[in-house]
Amino acid sequence: MKYSFAALAVLLASTLVSAQMTAPGSGPLTRHYRDGITLTYHMTATNEEWHYTADASGTTKKTASGSYIEDFRWIGMTSNGQPITLAAEMAQFRQPLSLDPNWTPSMPDLSKVDPKMVGPITDLMTFYVDLWLMNKIGIFQHPGDHFYVPTPQTNSWADGTQVLVGKDHIDFDLHVLSIDPLKQMAVVVVHHVPPSHPNLQFPADWMQAPVADSANNWVEVKKTKDGKYAAGVGKETFDVTITVSTADGRILSASMDNPVVMSGRDCDDTALTKCGAPQPHTIHRHVEIALGN
């Protein structure tokens, strides 16, 4: 679940590229890049009972294709208030991100990173891809501008070993909330919402009944250590708010609220027919980033 949205956003980005959507030359959200500028972001986050911080530093550079990227490296992390040492491979890991509509996002190779960093890496990517989508679509000029993007793809994070089923289906609802010419700042909001008819196949009949106020768009089945199965279904949403510099298009700060309102059952069989009583639960993540000086 940690990186499901980032993967979905990359799929949508590929769809926009294949449709040859292009942005106009300028607008209040347009990123104006210059070579060699370094940006550092401090991330604070909670994931259920886990509290962590992470720091990333990126330097702008022009690629061979002529588009610009911000080449990020991760330079520190704390877990529940304690500094931690990252795996040695993180020293070489680089994460290219961009708000240039001529660039195409892609998922990094998460098999080569410290597992503790998967969440921070994909969450930073979520912020960038959300704003990249708005620049790619290219119609956002005024407060109140809005665009809804239905997503045909479902996304899976199942690994076939521990997570046997893991899928969600989420649409994009893009808004310009405000533009302040004096402060040279714009605030945009991206709601990631369930489609009216999510394209999900549920492994058990009891998963069909809506858990919240919309059709279920999230399902997960995990194998437990005692050989049983933890199954859940529910509604997943993301609410992302990004403050953008209208002077150069940098992300100044951003926040993401990611609840999954779910009902879970512990089951004895793979068909999920021999299960205990349903247990309501809300999985909740909250992530913020702020640009350093």
Short mmCIF file of C-alpha atoms in Angstrom, two decimals:
data_model
loop_
_atom_site.label_atom_id
_atom_site.label_comp_id
_atom_site.label_asym_id
_atom_site.label_seq_id
_atom_site.Cartn_x
_atom_site.Cartn_y
_atom_site.Cartn_z
CA MET A 1 0.00 0.00 0.00
CA LYS A 2 2.86 2.41 0.74
CA TYR A 3 3.78 2.90 -2.88
CA SER A 4 0.55 1.94 -4.66
CA PHE A 5 -0.41 5.50 -5.57
CA ALA A 6 3.02 6.40 -6.94
CA ALA A 7 2.89 3.43 -9.29
CA LEU A 8 -0.66 4.36 -10.35
CA ALA A 9 0.39 7.95 -11.04
CA VAL A 10 3.19 6.71 -13.28
CA LEU A 11 0.69 4.60 -15.23
CA LEU A 12 -1.53 7.65 -15.67
CA ALA A 13 1.48 9.74 -16.68
CA SER A 14 2.25 7.21 -19.41
CA THR A 15 -1.36 7.45 -20.60
CA LEU A 16 -1.11 11.23 -20.86
CA VAL A 17 2.17 10.98 -22.74
CA SER A 18 0.76 8.43 -25.18
CA ALA A 19 -2.21 10.76 -25.75
CA GLN A 20 0.33 13.50 -26.61
CA MET A 21 -1.15 16.00 -24.18
CA THR A 22 0.97 19.12 -24.04
CA ALA A 23 0.93 22.06 -21.67
CA PRO A 24 0.90 25.70 -22.73
CA GLY A 25 4.14 27.63 -22.50
CA SER A 26 3.36 29.48 -19.28
CA GLY A 27 1.03 29.60 -16.32
CA PRO A 28 1.10 30.23 -12.58
CA LEU A 29 2.19 26.65 -11.84
CA THR A 30 4.90 26.45 -14.51
CA ARG A 31 8.30 25.30 -13.26
CA HIS A 32 11.15 27.51 -14.46
CA TYR A 33 14.37 25.53 -14.15
CA ARG A 34 17.98 26.66 -14.00
CA ASP A 35 21.00 24.37 -13.91
CA GLY A 36 22.74 23.67 -10.63
CA ILE A 37 20.09 24.88 -8.16
CA THR A 38 19.83 22.71 -5.02
CA LEU A 39 16.54 22.18 -3.15
CA THR A 40 16.31 20.40 0.20
CA TYR A 41 13.07 19.03 1.63
CA HIS A 42 12.37 17.95 5.20
CA MET A 43 9.65 15.30 5.47
CA THR A 44 7.66 14.50 8.61
CA ALA A 45 5.24 11.59 8.62
CA THR A 46 3.10 9.24 10.65
CA ASN A 47 2.11 5.76 9.50
CA GLU A 48 -0.18 4.26 12.16
CA GLU A 49 2.05 4.21 15.28
CA TRP A 50 5.27 4.91 13.38
CA HIS A 51 6.58 8.50 13.38
CA TYR A 52 9.50 9.35 11.15
CA THR A 53 11.36 12.17 9.40
CA ALA A 54 13.50 12.09 6.28
CA ASP A 55 15.57 14.63 4.35
CA ALA A 56 16.19 14.79 0.62
CA SER A 57 18.43 17.11 -1.38
CA GLY A 58 18.02 17.53 -5.14
CA THR A 59 20.06 19.42 -7.73
CA THR A 60 18.55 20.61 -11.00
CA LYS A 61 20.12 19.55 -14.26
CA LYS A 62 19.22 19.30 -17.92
CA THR A 63 18.93 15.83 -19.45
CA ALA A 64 20.17 14.72 -22.86
CA SER A 65 16.59 14.99 -24.17
CA GLY A 66 16.41 18.66 -23.18
CA SER A 67 14.03 18.31 -20.23
CA TYR A 68 14.98 19.19 -16.67
CA ILE A 69 15.07 16.99 -13.60
CA GLU A 70 15.80 17.42 -9.92
CA ASP A 71 18.24 14.66 -8.98
CA PHE A 72 17.51 13.78 -5.34
CA ARG A 73 19.58 11.92 -2.80
CA TRP A 74 18.34 10.99 0.67
CA ILE A 75 20.61 12.35 3.38
CA GLY A 76 19.04 11.41 6.71
CA MET A 77 16.19 9.76 8.59
CA THR A 78 14.80 9.42 12.11
CA SER A 79 12.41 6.75 13.38
CA ASN A 80 10.23 7.51 16.42
CA GLY A 81 12.57 10.33 17.36
CA GLN A 82 15.83 8.40 17.02
CA PRO A 83 18.36 8.92 14.19
CA ILE A 84 18.94 5.76 12.18
CA THR A 85 21.72 4.60 9.90
CA LEU A 86 20.55 3.92 6.36
CA ALA A 87 21.79 0.97 4.32
CA ALA A 88 25.05 1.62 2.47
CA GLU A 89 23.38 1.44 -0.95
CA MET A 90 21.45 4.65 -0.19
CA ALA A 91 24.69 6.62 -0.67
CA GLN A 92 24.57 5.77 -4.38
CA PHE A 93 20.79 5.91 -4.84
CA ARG A 94 19.48 8.87 -6.85
CA GLN A 95 15.81 9.71 -7.41
CA PRO A 96 15.11 11.83 -10.51
CA LEU A 97 11.93 13.89 -10.17
CA SER A 98 10.62 16.74 -12.29
CA LEU A 99 7.79 19.21 -12.84
CA ASP A 100 8.79 19.63 -16.50
CA PRO A 101 5.82 18.45 -18.64
CA ASN A 102 8.27 17.24 -21.30
CA TRP A 103 9.68 14.69 -18.86
CA THR A 104 8.02 11.31 -18.23
CA PRO A 105 7.93 10.02 -14.63
CA SER A 106 9.00 6.45 -13.92
CA MET A 107 9.12 4.31 -10.80
CA PRO A 108 12.57 3.95 -9.22
CA ASP A 109 14.01 0.49 -8.61
CA LEU A 110 12.83 -0.02 -5.04
CA SER A 111 14.60 -3.38 -4.78
CA LYS A 112 17.87 -1.49 -4.43
CA VAL A 113 16.93 0.84 -1.56
CA ASP A 114 16.79 0.53 2.19
CA PRO A 115 13.27 -0.86 2.93
CA LYS A 116 12.73 1.88 5.53
CA MET A 117 13.04 4.45 2.72
CA VAL A 118 10.34 3.04 0.42
CA GLY A 119 7.64 5.20 2.03
CA PRO A 120 9.58 8.51 1.90
CA ILE A 121 10.80 7.86 -1.65
CA THR A 122 7.33 7.14 -3.03
CA ASP A 123 5.62 9.88 -1.01
CA LEU A 124 7.98 12.54 -2.37
CA MET A 125 7.27 11.16 -5.82
CA THR A 126 3.52 11.45 -5.16
CA PHE A 127 3.82 15.19 -4.52
CA TYR A 128 5.91 15.72 -7.63
CA VAL A 129 3.74 13.60 -9.93
CA ASP A 130 0.55 15.31 -8.74
CA LEU A 131 1.90 18.74 -9.67
CA TRP A 132 3.51 17.33 -12.82
CA LEU A 133 0.06 16.09 -13.92
CA MET A 134 -1.38 19.57 -13.50
CA ASN A 135 1.45 21.05 -15.57
CA LYS A 136 1.07 18.33 -18.18
CA ILE A 137 -2.67 18.90 -18.56
CA GLY A 138 -1.88 22.60 -18.76
CA ILE A 139 -5.28 24.25 -18.26
CA PHE A 140 -4.78 25.58 -14.73
CA GLN A 141 -4.63 29.39 -14.75
CA HIS A 142 -7.09 30.70 -12.17
CA PRO A 143 -8.50 29.88 -8.72
CA GLY A 144 -11.39 27.47 -9.12
CA ASP A 145 -9.95 25.77 -12.21
CA HIS A 146 -10.71 22.06 -11.94
CA PHE A 147 -10.14 18.89 -13.93
CA TYR A 148 -11.28 15.31 -13.20
CA VAL A 149 -9.18 12.46 -14.53
CA PRO A 150 -10.80 9.01 -14.51
CA THR A 151 -8.18 6.28 -14.31
CA PRO A 152 -8.83 3.07 -16.25
CA GLN A 153 -6.08 1.10 -14.49
CA THR A 154 -6.19 -0.63 -11.18
CA ASN A 155 -2.97 -0.91 -9.25
CA SER A 156 -1.50 -3.92 -7.48
CA TRP A 157 1.10 -4.13 -4.72
CA ALA A 158 0.81 -7.91 -4.20
CA ASP A 159 4.13 -9.71 -4.01
CA GLY A 160 2.70 -13.23 -4.24
CA THR A 161 4.42 -14.30 -1.04
CA GLN A 162 3.16 -12.30 1.91
CA VAL A 163 0.65 -10.04 0.15
CA LEU A 164 -1.47 -12.40 -1.95
CA VAL A 165 -3.99 -9.78 -3.08
CA GLY A 166 -3.39 -6.03 -2.96
CA LYS A 167 -5.29 -3.71 -5.28
CA ASP A 168 -6.89 -0.30 -5.41
CA HIS A 169 -8.62 1.86 -8.02
CA ILE A 170 -8.39 5.64 -7.69
CA ASP A 171 -9.36 8.63 -9.86
CA PHE A 172 -7.73 12.10 -9.81
CA ASP A 173 -9.66 15.29 -9.01
CA LEU A 174 -7.41 18.32 -9.59
CA HIS A 175 -8.15 21.84 -8.28
CA VAL A 176 -6.54 25.27 -8.04
CA LEU A 177 -7.56 26.48 -4.59
CA SER A 178 -5.95 29.95 -4.55
CA ILE A 179 -3.37 32.20 -6.21
CA ASP A 180 -1.82 35.11 -4.29
CA PRO A 181 0.02 37.49 -6.66
CA LEU A 182 1.52 39.51 -3.79
CA LYS A 183 2.97 36.51 -1.97
CA GLN A 184 3.72 34.79 -5.31
CA MET A 185 2.15 31.56 -4.09
CA ALA A 186 -0.53 29.21 -5.38
CA VAL A 187 -2.26 26.42 -3.48
CA VAL A 188 -3.48 23.37 -5.38
CA VAL A 189 -5.43 20.39 -4.09
CA VAL A 190 -5.51 16.92 -5.60
CA HIS A 191 -8.14 14.51 -4.34
CA HIS A 192 -7.56 10.84 -5.14
CA VAL A 193 -11.03 9.37 -4.94
CA PRO A 194 -12.84 6.09 -5.60
CA PRO A 195 -14.41 5.77 -9.06
CA SER A 196 -18.19 5.40 -9.08
CA HIS A 197 -17.71 1.80 -10.22
CA PRO A 198 -14.25 0.54 -9.18
CA ASN A 199 -12.84 -2.11 -11.47
CA LEU A 200 -11.88 -4.60 -8.76
CA GLN A 201 -12.40 -8.34 -8.51
CA PHE A 202 -12.98 -9.37 -4.90
CA PRO A 203 -11.86 -12.84 -3.75
CA ALA A 204 -14.86 -13.30 -1.41
CA ASP A 205 -18.55 -12.34 -1.57
CA TRP A 206 -18.50 -10.61 1.81
CA MET A 207 -16.12 -8.01 0.35
CA GLN A 208 -18.79 -6.64 -1.99
CA ALA A 209 -20.75 -4.71 0.65
CA PRO A 210 -19.56 -1.06 0.92
CA VAL A 211 -17.62 -0.40 4.10
CA ALA A 212 -17.90 3.41 3.91
CA ASP A 213 -19.95 5.89 1.85
CA SER A 214 -18.87 4.66 -1.59
CA ALA A 215 -18.13 1.44 -3.40
CA ASN A 216 -15.06 -0.37 -2.05
CA ASN A 217 -11.94 0.55 -4.02
CA TRP A 218 -9.25 -1.15 -1.87
CA VAL A 219 -8.70 -4.84 -1.13
CA GLU A 220 -5.83 -6.73 0.51
CA VAL A 221 -5.18 -10.33 1.57
CA LYS A 222 -2.01 -11.11 3.50
CA LYS A 223 -0.62 -14.41 4.71
CA THR A 224 0.05 -14.34 8.45
CA LYS A 225 2.92 -15.93 10.36
CA ASP A 226 0.65 -18.69 11.70
CA GLY A 227 -0.42 -19.76 8.20
CA LYS A 228 -3.77 -17.99 8.23
CA TYR A 229 -5.00 -15.03 6.18
CA ALA A 230 -5.68 -11.41 7.10
CA ALA A 231 -8.23 -10.05 4.63
CA GLY A 232 -9.52 -6.51 4.35
CA VAL A 233 -11.64 -4.36 2.07
CA GLY A 234 -12.66 -0.73 2.13
CA LYS A 235 -12.37 2.81 0.84
CA GLU A 236 -9.00 4.45 0.19
CA THR A 237 -8.52 8.16 -0.52
CA PHE A 238 -5.61 10.58 -0.76
CA ASP A 239 -5.95 14.32 -0.19
CA VAL A 240 -2.87 16.21 -1.32
CA THR A 241 -2.35 19.96 -0.81
CA ILE A 242 0.64 21.64 -2.45
CA THR A 243 1.85 25.23 -2.05
CA VAL A 244 3.68 26.35 -5.18
CA SER A 245 5.90 29.37 -5.86
CA THR A 246 4.38 31.24 -8.81
CA ALA A 247 7.78 32.91 -9.33
CA ASP A 248 9.52 29.72 -10.44
CA GLY A 249 7.13 26.79 -9.86
CA ARG A 250 9.01 25.20 -6.95
CA ILE A 251 7.10 23.16 -4.39
CA LEU A 252 7.32 25.23 -1.19
CA SER A 253 5.42 22.79 1.01
CA ALA A 254 2.95 19.95 0.69
CA SER A 255 0.85 17.61 2.79
CA MET A 256 -0.90 14.32 2.16
CA ASP A 257 -3.62 12.65 4.18
CA ASN A 258 -4.14 8.99 3.28
CA PRO A 259 -6.86 7.09 5.17
CA VAL A 260 -8.16 3.62 4.36
CA VAL A 261 -11.52 2.99 6.03
CA MET A 262 -11.63 -0.79 6.05
CA SER A 263 -13.21 -3.88 7.49
CA GLY A 264 -10.89 -6.82 8.15
CA ARG A 265 -11.35 -10.48 8.98
CA ASP A 266 -8.96 -13.22 10.05
CA CYS A 267 -9.59 -16.29 7.89
CA ASP A 268 -8.50 -19.93 7.98
CA ASP A 269 -8.75 -20.67 4.25
CA THR A 270 -7.58 -19.10 1.00
CA ALA A 271 -11.19 -18.81 -0.22
CA LEU A 272 -11.85 -16.51 2.78
CA THR A 273 -15.04 -18.36 3.72
CA LYS A 274 -13.98 -19.53 7.19
CA CYS A 275 -13.45 -16.19 8.87
CA GLY A 276 -13.88 -14.49 12.20
CA ALA A 277 -16.10 -11.51 12.88
CA PRO A 278 -15.46 -8.32 10.89
CA GLN A 279 -13.20 -5.80 12.60
CA PRO A 280 -13.57 -2.15 11.49
CA HIS A 281 -10.33 -0.19 11.34
CA THR A 282 -8.93 2.94 9.73
CA ILE A 283 -5.37 2.77 8.44
CA HIS A 284 -4.05 6.32 8.48
CA ARG A 285 -0.95 7.97 7.07
CA HIS A 286 -0.10 11.67 7.10
CA VAL A 287 2.93 13.12 5.33
CA GLU A 288 4.27 16.68 5.07
CA ILE A 289 7.26 18.21 3.30
CA ALA A 290 8.75 21.68 3.62
CA LEU A 291 11.40 23.35 1.50
CA GLY A 292 14.52 24.27 3.43
CA ASN A 293 16.35 27.57 3.15
#
